PDB file of C-alpha atoms in Angstrom:
ATOM      1  CA  MET A   1       0.548   0.131  -0.005  1.00 65.00           C
ATOM      2  CA  LEU A   2       2.570   2.372   1.110  1.00 65.00           C
ATOM      3  CA  PHE A   3       4.700   1.354  -1.973  1.00 64.00           C
ATOM      4  CA  THR A   4       1.710   1.912  -4.196  1.00 73.00           C
ATOM      5  CA  THR A   5       0.794   5.315  -2.791  1.00 76.00           C
ATOM      6  CA  LEU A   6       4.614   6.356  -3.273  1.00 73.00           C
ATOM      7  CA  GLN A   7       4.370   5.787  -7.100  1.00 75.00           C
ATOM      8  CA  ARG A   8       1.129   7.046  -7.441  1.00 76.00           C
ATOM      9  CA  ARG A   9       2.757  10.672  -5.783  1.00 80.00           C
ATOM     10  CA  MET A  10       5.758  10.180  -7.844  1.00 82.00           C
ATOM     11  CA  GLU A  11       3.946   9.895 -11.275  1.00 80.00           C
ATOM     12  CA  GLN A  12       1.905  13.253 -10.339  1.00 80.00           C
ATOM     13  CA  ARG A  13       4.945  15.135 -10.319  1.00 84.00           C
ATOM     14  CA  ARG A  14       5.997  13.964 -13.144  1.00 85.00           C
ATOM     15  CA  ILE A  15       2.816  14.579 -14.908  1.00 82.00           C
ATOM     16  CA  GLU A  16       2.913  18.226 -13.514  1.00 86.00           C
ATOM     17  CA  ARG A  17       6.805  18.644 -14.057  1.00 89.00           C
ATOM     18  CA  LYS A  18       5.856  17.810 -17.816  1.00 87.00           C
ATOM     19  CA  LYS A  19       2.978  19.941 -17.909  1.00 87.00           C
ATOM     20  CA  ARG A  20       4.615  23.066 -16.344  1.00 90.00           C
ATOM     21  CA  GLU A  21       7.294  22.546 -19.257  1.00 91.00           C
ATOM     22  CA  ASP A  22       5.100  22.054 -21.605  1.00 90.00           C
ATOM     23  CA  LEU A  23       2.673  25.193 -20.421  1.00 92.00           C
ATOM     24  CA  GLN A  24       5.961  27.199 -20.334  1.00 92.00           C
ATOM     25  CA  ALA A  25       7.081  25.988 -24.088  1.00 92.00           C
ATOM     26  CA  ALA A  26       3.264  27.068 -25.013  1.00 92.00           C
ATOM     27  CA  SER A  27       3.576  30.753 -23.347  1.00 92.00           C
ATOM     28  CA  GLY A  28       4.813  32.067 -26.634  1.00 91.00           C
ATOM     29  CA  LEU A  29       2.476  30.527 -29.084  1.00 92.00           C
ATOM     30  CA  ASP A  30       1.036  33.051 -31.660  1.00 93.00           C
ATOM     31  CA  ILE A  31      -3.069  32.024 -30.997  1.00 94.00           C
ATOM     32  CA  SER A  32      -4.198  35.191 -33.044  1.00 95.00           C
ATOM     33  CA  SER A  33      -5.231  32.582 -36.304  1.00 95.00           C
ATOM     34  CA  VAL A  34      -7.213  30.995 -33.854  1.00 96.00           C
ATOM     35  CA  ARG A  35     -10.897  31.309 -34.694  1.00 97.00           C
ATOM     36  CA  THR A  36     -13.052  28.684 -33.072  1.00 98.00           C
ATOM     37  CA  ILE A  37     -12.507  26.722 -30.055  1.00 98.00           C
ATOM     38  CA  CYS A  38     -14.649  23.551 -30.084  1.00 98.00           C
ATOM     39  CA  LEU A  39     -15.299  21.088 -27.399  1.00 98.00           C
ATOM     40  CA  ALA A  40     -16.501  17.448 -28.413  1.00 97.00           C
ATOM     41  CA  LEU A  41     -19.382  16.365 -25.483  1.00 98.00           C
ATOM     42  CA  GLY A  42     -21.004  13.110 -25.073  1.00 96.00           C
ATOM     43  CA  PRO A  43     -20.893   9.198 -24.463  1.00 96.00           C
ATOM     44  CA  TYR A  44     -18.073   7.516 -24.745  1.00 92.00           C
ATOM     45  CA  ARG A  45     -17.344   5.018 -27.356  1.00 93.00           C
ATOM     46  CA  SER A  46     -19.371   7.176 -29.766  1.00 93.00           C
ATOM     47  CA  PHE A  47     -16.326   7.298 -32.203  1.00 94.00           C
ATOM     48  CA  THR A  48     -15.155  11.165 -31.179  1.00 94.00           C
ATOM     49  CA  THR A  49     -11.797   9.647 -31.819  1.00 93.00           C
ATOM     50  CA  ILE A  50     -12.439   8.875 -35.698  1.00 94.00           C
ATOM     51  CA  THR A  51     -14.001  12.450 -35.561  1.00 95.00           C
ATOM     52  CA  ALA A  52     -10.714  14.054 -34.040  1.00 94.00           C
ATOM     53  CA  SER A  53      -8.832  12.253 -36.866  1.00 93.00           C
ATOM     54  CA  PHE A  54     -10.707  13.379 -39.347  1.00 95.00           C
ATOM     55  CA  ILE A  55     -11.100  16.993 -37.864  1.00 95.00           C
ATOM     56  CA  ALA A  56      -6.885  17.267 -37.555  1.00 93.00           C
ATOM     57  CA  ARG A  57      -6.902  15.948 -41.368  1.00 93.00           C
ATOM     58  CA  HIS A  58      -7.542  19.582 -42.475  1.00 95.00           C
ATOM     59  CA  PRO A  59      -4.852  22.084 -42.849  1.00 93.00           C
ATOM     60  CA  GLU A  60      -6.901  24.852 -40.956  1.00 95.00           C
ATOM     61  CA  CYS A  61      -7.496  22.260 -37.892  1.00 95.00           C
ATOM     62  CA  GLN A  62      -5.228  21.213 -35.130  1.00 93.00           C
ATOM     63  CA  ALA A  63      -6.738  18.872 -32.782  1.00 93.00           C
ATOM     64  CA  ILE A  64      -6.237  16.472 -29.204  1.00 91.00           C
ATOM     65  CA  ASN A  65      -7.393  13.139 -27.615  1.00 89.00           C
ATOM     66  CA  HIS A  66      -8.080  13.164 -23.925  1.00 84.00           C
ATOM     67  CA  GLY A  67      -6.259  14.830 -21.008  1.00 82.00           C
ATOM     68  CA  GLY A  68      -9.143  16.403 -19.349  1.00 84.00           C
ATOM     69  CA  LYS A  69      -8.471  14.450 -16.246  1.00 83.00           C
ATOM     70  CA  GLN A  70      -5.319  16.858 -16.142  1.00 84.00           C
ATOM     71  CA  ILE A  71      -6.721  19.772 -17.477  1.00 90.00           C
ATOM     72  CA  LEU A  72     -10.465  20.114 -16.422  1.00 92.00           C
ATOM     73  CA  GLY A  73     -10.263  21.637 -12.490  1.00 89.00           C
ATOM     74  CA  ASP A  74      -6.494  23.235 -13.412  1.00 92.00           C
ATOM     75  CA  PRO A  75      -6.882  26.967 -12.823  1.00 93.00           C
ATOM     76  CA  ARG A  76      -4.381  27.381 -15.448  1.00 94.00           C
ATOM     77  CA  LEU A  77      -6.319  25.604 -18.198  1.00 94.00           C
ATOM     78  CA  ASP A  78     -10.034  25.264 -16.919  1.00 95.00           C
ATOM     79  CA  PHE A  79     -12.061  28.102 -18.274  1.00 95.00           C
ATOM     80  CA  LEU A  80     -15.090  26.030 -18.515  1.00 95.00           C
ATOM     81  CA  GLY A  81     -15.888  26.154 -14.395  1.00 86.00           C
ATOM     82  CA  ARG A  82     -15.149  29.486 -14.324  1.00 86.00           C
ATOM     83  CA  TYR A  83     -14.134  31.406 -17.136  1.00 90.00           C
ATOM     84  CA  ARG A  84     -11.138  33.810 -17.821  1.00 88.00           C
ATOM     85  CA  PRO A  85     -10.305  35.071 -21.176  1.00 86.00           C
ATOM     86  CA  GLY A  86      -6.230  34.678 -19.880  1.00 92.00           C
ATOM     87  CA  THR A  87      -7.551  30.886 -18.773  1.00 96.00           C
ATOM     88  CA  ALA A  88      -9.183  30.061 -22.804  1.00 96.00           C
ATOM     89  CA  ASP A  89      -5.892  31.448 -24.202  1.00 96.00           C
ATOM     90  CA  ARG A  90      -3.854  29.044 -22.123  1.00 96.00           C
ATOM     91  CA  PHE A  91      -6.003  26.405 -22.918  1.00 95.00           C
ATOM     92  CA  VAL A  92      -5.847  26.750 -26.629  1.00 95.00           C
ATOM     93  CA  ARG A  93      -1.663  27.387 -26.525  1.00 95.00           C
ATOM     94  CA  TYR A  94      -1.072  24.282 -24.597  1.00 93.00           C
ATOM     95  CA  GLY A  95      -3.440  22.037 -26.630  1.00 92.00           C
ATOM     96  CA  LEU A  96      -2.323  23.454 -29.585  1.00 91.00           C
ATOM     97  CA  HIS A  97       1.616  22.842 -28.587  1.00 89.00           C
ATOM     98  CA  VAL A  98       0.353  19.264 -27.726  1.00 85.00           C
ATOM     99  CA  SER A  99      -1.123  18.981 -31.554  1.00 83.00           C
ATOM    100  CA  LEU A 100       1.888  20.740 -33.022  1.00 80.00           C
ATOM    101  CA  ASN A 101       4.736  19.206 -31.383  1.00 75.00           C
ATOM    102  CA  GLY A 102       3.358  15.411 -30.912  1.00 63.00           C
ATOM    103  CA  THR A 103       4.194  15.328 -26.698  1.00 51.00           C
ATOM    104  CA  HIS A 104       2.106  14.283 -24.480  1.00 46.00           C
ATOM    105  CA  THR A 105       1.861  12.474 -21.234  1.00 40.00           C
ATOM    106  CA  LYS A 106       3.659   9.045 -21.662  1.00 40.00           C
ATOM    107  CA  HIS A 107       3.133   5.746 -19.687  1.00 34.00           C
ATOM    108  CA  THR A 108      -0.793   6.938 -18.019  1.00 38.00           C
ATOM    109  CA  GLY A 109      -2.512   7.106 -20.931  1.00 46.00           C
ATOM    110  CA  ALA A 110      -3.888  10.029 -19.419  1.00 52.00           C
ATOM    111  CA  GLY A 111      -2.634  13.066 -20.643  1.00 61.00           C
ATOM    112  CA  PRO A 112      -3.927  15.049 -23.618  1.00 65.00           C
ATOM    113  CA  ARG A 113      -2.676  13.366 -27.455  1.00 59.00           C
ATOM    114  CA  PRO A 114      -2.292  14.547 -30.900  1.00 58.00           C
ATOM    115  CA  ALA A 115      -5.134  13.472 -32.984  1.00 61.00           C
ATOM    116  CA  SER A 116      -2.554  14.050 -35.942  1.00 59.00           C
ATOM    117  CA  HIS A 117       0.960  15.568 -36.719  1.00 54.00           C
ATOM    118  CA  HIS A 118       1.148  18.687 -38.283  1.00 58.00           C
ATOM    119  CA  ASP A 119       3.849  21.307 -39.617  1.00 59.00           C
ATOM    120  CA  PRO A 120       4.913  23.397 -36.553  1.00 56.00           C
ATOM    121  CA  ARG A 121       4.762  26.195 -38.819  1.00 60.00           C
ATOM    122  CA  ALA A 122       0.905  26.133 -39.348  1.00 66.00           C
ATOM    123  CA  ARG A 123      -1.316  29.045 -38.966  1.00 84.00           C
ATOM    124  CA  PRO A 124      -5.007  27.340 -37.741  1.00 93.00           C
ATOM    125  CA  ARG A 125      -8.329  27.968 -37.450  1.00 96.00           C
ATOM    126  CA  ALA A 126      -9.925  26.295 -35.172  1.00 97.00           C
ATOM    127  CA  PHE A 127      -8.474  24.143 -32.547  1.00 96.00           C
ATOM    128  CA  PHE A 128     -10.468  20.639 -31.322  1.00 96.00           C
ATOM    129  CA  TRP A 129     -10.252  19.064 -28.014  1.00 95.00           C
ATOM    130  CA  ASN A 130     -12.040  15.183 -27.677  1.00 95.00           C
ATOM    131  CA  ASP A 131     -12.644  14.319 -24.124  1.00 94.00           C
ATOM    132  CA  PRO A 132     -16.283  14.095 -24.663  1.00 96.00           C
ATOM    133  CA  LEU A 133     -17.716  12.878 -21.708  1.00 96.00           C
ATOM    134  CA  ARG A 134     -15.107  14.255 -18.980  1.00 95.00           C
ATOM    135  CA  THR A 135     -16.199  17.479 -19.934  1.00 96.00           C
ATOM    136  CA  SER A 136     -19.755  17.085 -20.467  1.00 97.00           C
ATOM    137  CA  GLN A 137     -19.523  15.711 -16.535  1.00 96.00           C
ATOM    138  CA  HIS A 138     -17.719  18.901 -16.075  1.00 95.00           C
ATOM    139  CA  LEU A 139     -20.015  21.364 -17.408  1.00 97.00           C
ATOM    140  CA  ARG A 140     -23.052  20.147 -15.396  1.00 96.00           C
ATOM    141  CA  ARG A 141     -20.804  19.430 -12.010  1.00 94.00           C
ATOM    142  CA  HIS A 142     -19.847  22.958 -11.819  1.00 94.00           C
ATOM    143  CA  ASN A 143     -23.699  24.191 -12.941  1.00 95.00           C
ATOM    144  CA  VAL A 144     -22.034  26.090 -15.903  1.00 96.00           C
ATOM    145  CA  ASP A 145     -24.819  28.608 -17.517  1.00 96.00           C
ATOM    146  CA  MET A 146     -23.495  27.794 -21.321  1.00 96.00           C
ATOM    147  CA  ALA A 147     -25.434  31.306 -22.353  1.00 96.00           C
ATOM    148  CA  THR A 148     -23.210  33.243 -20.211  1.00 96.00           C
ATOM    149  CA  LEU A 149     -20.457  30.950 -21.461  1.00 97.00           C
ATOM    150  CA  LEU A 150     -21.266  31.428 -24.614  1.00 97.00           C
ATOM    151  CA  GLU A 151     -21.610  35.040 -24.483  1.00 96.00           C
ATOM    152  CA  ASN A 152     -17.998  35.342 -22.966  1.00 96.00           C
ATOM    153  CA  GLU A 153     -15.897  33.359 -25.479  1.00 97.00           C
ATOM    154  CA  PRO A 154     -17.213  33.826 -28.824  1.00 97.00           C
ATOM    155  CA  ARG A 155     -14.834  31.341 -29.893  1.00 97.00           C
ATOM    156  CA  LEU A 156     -16.340  28.343 -28.422  1.00 98.00           C
ATOM    157  CA  ARG A 157     -18.249  25.534 -30.320  1.00 98.00           C
ATOM    158  CA  PHE A 158     -19.495  22.295 -28.960  1.00 98.00           C
ATOM    159  CA  LEU A 159     -19.854  19.308 -31.276  1.00 98.00           C
ATOM    160  CA  GLN A 160     -21.512  15.663 -30.730  1.00 98.00           C
ATOM    161  CA  THR A 161     -20.627  12.562 -32.973  1.00 97.00           C
ATOM    162  CA  ILE A 162     -23.753  10.493 -32.387  1.00 97.00           C
ATOM    163  CA  ARG A 163     -23.156   6.950 -33.028  1.00 95.00           C
ATOM    164  CA  ASN A 164     -26.080   4.331 -33.370  1.00 94.00           C
ATOM    165  CA  PRO A 165     -26.934   4.432 -29.479  1.00 95.00           C
ATOM    166  CA  ILE A 166     -27.632   0.711 -29.155  1.00 94.00           C
ATOM    167  CA  ASP A 167     -24.319   0.180 -30.490  1.00 93.00           C
ATOM    168  CA  CYS A 168     -22.520   2.848 -28.920  1.00 95.00           C
ATOM    169  CA  ALA A 169     -23.678   1.458 -25.173  1.00 95.00           C
ATOM    170  CA  TYR A 170     -23.252  -2.649 -26.326  1.00 93.00           C
ATOM    171  CA  SER A 171     -19.325  -0.942 -26.441  1.00 93.00           C
ATOM    172  CA  ILE A 172     -19.830   0.451 -23.277  1.00 95.00           C
ATOM    173  CA  GLY A 173     -20.710  -2.624 -21.677  1.00 94.00           C
ATOM    174  CA  ARG A 174     -18.373  -4.594 -23.690  1.00 92.00           C
ATOM    175  CA  ASN A 175     -15.405  -2.025 -22.964  1.00 93.00           C
ATOM    176  CA  GLY A 176     -16.409  -2.144 -18.839  1.00 94.00           C
ATOM    177  CA  LEU A 177     -16.897   1.676 -19.025  1.00 94.00           C
ATOM    178  CA  ALA A 178     -20.150   1.660 -17.409  1.00 95.00           C
ATOM    179  CA  PRO A 179     -18.643   2.992 -14.314  1.00 95.00           C
ATOM    180  CA  ARG A 180     -17.524   6.096 -15.897  1.00 93.00           C
ATOM    181  CA  MET A 181     -21.002   6.817 -17.038  1.00 92.00           C
ATOM    182  CA  GLY A 182     -22.413   6.727 -13.003  1.00 92.00           C
ATOM    183  CA  LEU A 183     -23.148   3.115 -13.325  1.00 94.00           C
ATOM    184  CA  GLU A 184     -22.084   0.022 -11.636  1.00 94.00           C
ATOM    185  CA  ARG A 185     -19.831  -1.969 -14.126  1.00 92.00           C
ATOM    186  CA  SER A 186     -22.614  -4.767 -13.683  1.00 92.00           C
ATOM    187  CA  ALA A 187     -25.385  -2.278 -14.861  1.00 95.00           C
ATOM    188  CA  SER A 188     -27.828  -3.828 -17.699  1.00 95.00           C
ATOM    189  CA  MET A 189     -27.656  -3.196 -21.458  1.00 94.00           C
ATOM    190  CA  GLU A 190     -30.902  -0.132 -20.872  1.00 96.00           C
ATOM    191  CA  ALA A 191     -29.612   1.164 -18.065  1.00 96.00           C
ATOM    192  CA  ILE A 192     -26.079   1.616 -20.189  1.00 97.00           C
ATOM    193  CA  LEU A 193     -28.819   2.295 -23.037  1.00 97.00           C
ATOM    194  CA  ASP A 194     -30.621   5.422 -20.844  1.00 97.00           C
ATOM    195  CA  ARG A 195     -27.420   7.034 -19.950  1.00 97.00           C
ATOM    196  CA  VAL A 196     -26.329   7.359 -23.904  1.00 98.00           C
ATOM    197  CA  LEU A 197     -29.732   8.536 -24.886  1.00 98.00           C
ATOM    198  CA  ALA A 198     -29.232  11.459 -21.807  1.00 97.00           C
ATOM    199  CA  GLU A 199     -26.177  12.869 -23.370  1.00 98.00           C
ATOM    200  CA  ILE A 200     -27.467  12.947 -26.631  1.00 98.00           C
ATOM    201  CA  SER A 201     -31.059  14.812 -25.211  1.00 98.00           C
ATOM    202  CA  TRP A 202     -28.657  16.976 -23.253  1.00 98.00           C
ATOM    203  CA  PHE A 203     -27.063  18.212 -25.797  1.00 98.00           C
ATOM    204  CA  THR A 204     -30.113  18.245 -28.239  1.00 98.00           C
ATOM    205  CA  ALA A 205     -31.406  21.074 -25.759  1.00 97.00           C
ATOM    206  CA  PHE A 206     -28.702  22.641 -26.002  1.00 98.00           C
ATOM    207  CA  SER A 207     -28.717  22.620 -29.743  1.00 97.00           C
ATOM    208  CA  GLU A 208     -32.144  24.034 -29.897  1.00 96.00           C
ATOM    209  CA  GLU A 209     -31.111  27.151 -27.961  1.00 97.00           C
ATOM    210  CA  HIS A 210     -27.921  27.912 -29.803  1.00 97.00           C
ATOM    211  CA  PRO A 211     -28.023  26.043 -33.200  1.00 97.00           C
ATOM    212  CA  GLU A 212     -24.532  28.491 -34.595  1.00 97.00           C
ATOM    213  CA  ARG A 213     -22.299  27.209 -31.669  1.00 98.00           C
ATOM    214  CA  PHE A 214     -23.614  23.343 -31.240  1.00 98.00           C
ATOM    215  CA  PHE A 215     -23.298  20.906 -34.088  1.00 98.00           C
ATOM    216  CA  SER A 216     -24.041  17.014 -34.177  1.00 98.00           C
ATOM    217  CA  PHE A 217     -24.099  14.438 -37.188  1.00 97.00           C
ATOM    218  CA  PHE A 218     -24.872  11.102 -37.077  1.00 96.00           C
ATOM    219  CA  THR A 219     -22.427   8.096 -37.819  1.00 94.00           C
ATOM    220  CA  ASP A 220     -24.215   6.165 -40.155  1.00 91.00           C
ATOM    221  CA  THR A 221     -24.718   9.252 -42.508  1.00 91.00           C
ATOM    222  CA  PHE A 222     -21.724  11.069 -42.900  1.00 94.00           C
ATOM    223  CA  ASP A 223     -20.640  12.194 -46.096  1.00 94.00           C
ATOM    224  CA  SER A 224     -18.823  14.900 -47.763  1.00 95.00           C
ATOM    225  CA  GLY A 225     -21.915  17.691 -47.845  1.00 95.00           C
ATOM    226  CA  LYS A 226     -22.244  17.065 -43.504  1.00 96.00           C
ATOM    227  CA  ALA A 227     -18.725  17.407 -43.277  1.00 96.00           C
ATOM    228  CA  ARG A 228     -18.855  20.615 -45.656  1.00 97.00           C
ATOM    229  CA  GLN A 229     -21.641  21.733 -42.954  1.00 97.00           C
ATOM    230  CA  LEU A 230     -18.433  20.850 -40.384  1.00 98.00           C
ATOM    231  CA  ALA A 231     -16.746  22.897 -41.581  1.00 98.00           C
ATOM    232  CA  GLY A 232     -18.557  26.105 -41.753  1.00 98.00           C
ATOM    233  CA  PHE A 233     -19.446  24.991 -38.459  1.00 98.00           C
ATOM    234  CA  LEU A 234     -15.200  25.295 -37.509  1.00 98.00           C
ATOM    235  CA  GLN A 235     -15.206  28.170 -39.443  1.00 97.00           C
ATOM    236  CA  VAL A 236     -12.659  26.893 -41.774  1.00 97.00           C
ATOM    237  CA  GLU A 237     -12.442  26.011 -45.735  1.00 96.00           C
ATOM    238  CA  PRO A 238     -14.889  23.316 -46.986  1.00 96.00           C
ATOM    239  CA  LEU A 239     -12.237  22.174 -48.897  1.00 95.00           C
ATOM    240  CA  GLU A 240     -12.973  19.577 -51.482  1.00 94.00           C
ATOM    241  CA  ASN A 241     -10.350  16.844 -51.315  1.00 94.00           C
ATOM    242  CA  TRP A 242     -11.052  17.048 -47.405  1.00 95.00           C
ATOM    243  CA  ALA A 243     -14.326  16.281 -47.273  1.00 95.00           C
ATOM    244  CA  ARG A 244     -14.228  13.528 -49.903  1.00 92.00           C
ATOM    245  CA  ARG A 245     -12.371  11.657 -47.449  1.00 88.00           C
ATOM    246  CA  SER A 246     -15.460  11.755 -44.772  1.00 87.00           C
ATOM    247  CA  ASN A 247     -17.367   9.203 -46.924  1.00 79.00           C
ATOM    248  CA  ARG A 248     -15.645   5.993 -45.117  1.00 78.00           C
ATOM    249  CA  CYS A 249     -14.906   7.261 -42.107  1.00 84.00           C
ATOM    250  CA  PHE A 250     -17.402   5.325 -39.900  1.00 84.00           C
ATOM    251  CA  ASP A 251     -17.784   2.499 -42.556  1.00 75.00           C
ATOM    252  CA  TYR A 252     -18.543  -0.252 -40.149  1.00 71.00           C
ATOM    253  CA  PRO A 253     -20.974  -2.958 -40.167  1.00 66.00           C
ATOM    254  CA  ARG A 254     -22.840  -3.674 -37.638  1.00 66.00           C
ATOM    255  CA  THR A 255     -23.053  -7.364 -36.053  1.00 58.00           C
ATOM    256  CA  LEU A 256     -25.454  -6.753 -33.002  1.00 68.00           C
ATOM    257  CA  SER A 257     -29.150  -8.732 -33.031  1.00 69.00           C
ATOM    258  CA  ILE A 258     -31.009  -6.637 -31.062  1.00 78.00           C
ATOM    259  CA  GLY A 259     -34.001  -7.940 -29.142  1.00 78.00           C
ATOM    260  CA  GLY A 260     -37.475  -7.596 -28.719  1.00 84.00           C
ATOM    261  CA  LYS A 261     -36.786  -6.471 -25.035  1.00 89.00           C
ATOM    262  CA  LEU A 262     -34.004  -3.867 -25.636  1.00 92.00           C
ATOM    263  CA  ARG A 263     -35.869  -2.227 -29.050  1.00 91.00           C
ATOM    264  CA  LYS A 264     -39.131  -1.551 -27.090  1.00 94.00           C
ATOM    265  CA  HIS A 265     -37.032   0.205 -24.043  1.00 95.00           C
ATOM    266  CA  TYR A 266     -35.118   1.750 -26.384  1.00 96.00           C
ATOM    267  CA  ASN A 267     -38.317   3.461 -29.101  1.00 96.00           C
ATOM    268  CA  ASP A 268     -39.940   4.256 -25.411  1.00 97.00           C
ATOM    269  CA  SER A 269     -36.889   5.676 -24.035  1.00 97.00           C
ATOM    270  CA  VAL A 270     -36.229   8.179 -27.305  1.00 97.00           C
ATOM    271  CA  GLU A 271     -40.269   8.749 -27.242  1.00 97.00           C
ATOM    272  CA  ARG A 272     -39.956   9.800 -23.664  1.00 96.00           C
ATOM    273  CA  ARG A 273     -36.644  11.950 -23.838  1.00 97.00           C
ATOM    274  CA  PHE A 274     -37.089  13.734 -26.993  1.00 97.00           C
ATOM    275  CA  GLU A 275     -40.784  14.787 -26.904  1.00 96.00           C
ATOM    276  CA  ALA A 276     -39.969  18.091 -27.340  1.00 96.00           C
ATOM    277  CA  PHE A 277     -37.442  17.279 -29.924  1.00 97.00           C
ATOM    278  CA  PRO A 278     -39.490  15.850 -32.795  1.00 97.00           C
ATOM    279  CA  GLU A 279     -36.829  15.982 -35.777  1.00 96.00           C
ATOM    280  CA  ALA A 280     -34.415  14.327 -33.395  1.00 97.00           C
ATOM    281  CA  ARG A 281     -36.893  11.437 -32.313  1.00 97.00           C
ATOM    282  CA  GLU A 282     -37.982  10.620 -35.655  1.00 97.00           C
ATOM    283  CA  ARG A 283     -34.010  10.317 -36.982  1.00 97.00           C
ATOM    284  CA  LEU A 284     -33.361   8.027 -33.741  1.00 97.00           C
ATOM    285  CA  LEU A 285     -36.353   6.070 -34.036  1.00 96.00           C
ATOM    286  CA  ALA A 286     -35.118   5.399 -37.285  1.00 94.00           C
ATOM    287  CA  LEU A 287     -31.840   3.264 -36.406  1.00 92.00           C
ATOM    288  CA  LEU A 288     -33.958   0.933 -35.191  1.00 88.00           C
ATOM    289  CA  ASP A 289     -34.482  -0.267 -39.278  1.00 81.00           C
ATOM    290  CA  ASN A 290     -30.814   0.261 -40.270  1.00 69.00           C
TER     291      ASN A 290
END
């Protein structure tokens, strides 16, 4: 026990030392070209890592995956819980430094990781950070007033990638991620599915209130047209060569056999949660036929 505690403390010190080095290295980075700070929201296993990789292929975009455990709650970087303009700028500088230089915290798997490697001389217009569930939970935990946050930070946008919720729920259960959704490891598929749908409906409510700042897409119909819409949302050029790469981004065959009980639970949950959002309700119900 003592040895484990010492190891944990040594690792925490190493992480903090590395973060201080990255913050120092990033402090002089010019971020005047950045128009958009986009954060992923939503459940685990919703193909957001693929989304980050696709976004990062755009020459005007930079992206990192994960790192929320280190960023959220750190007053030097967390501009969501208590907004400060200087903190938002520091967050962007730190994220761009990680993305541009391929630096990340090793050994723990908890640090921010670049979604791709770019020319360090690049002048990005959009920065995307992918740690969706941690960010969603952080916003709720701190009861963040979204309207005020969006008013204070005009560069801020939120993105949700919607994978078939039943597939998403199965993947969460299979990978032992239910506890991170606030459930028991042995949680039923119905319970996990409810949490997935709750994340989507929570995002949808904000999307209705702030349509220019929230954007979502269903992975089963993501194509070059939707990619061009995504480019507009990120405020980057809708490059045709980039958009064409979208066609097979999420081309994964479904192998699930959905029983009648789960189908009914899904139908009833969607009807209840999305009663106020008929367009989203119909789109989600249509997935039962795919």
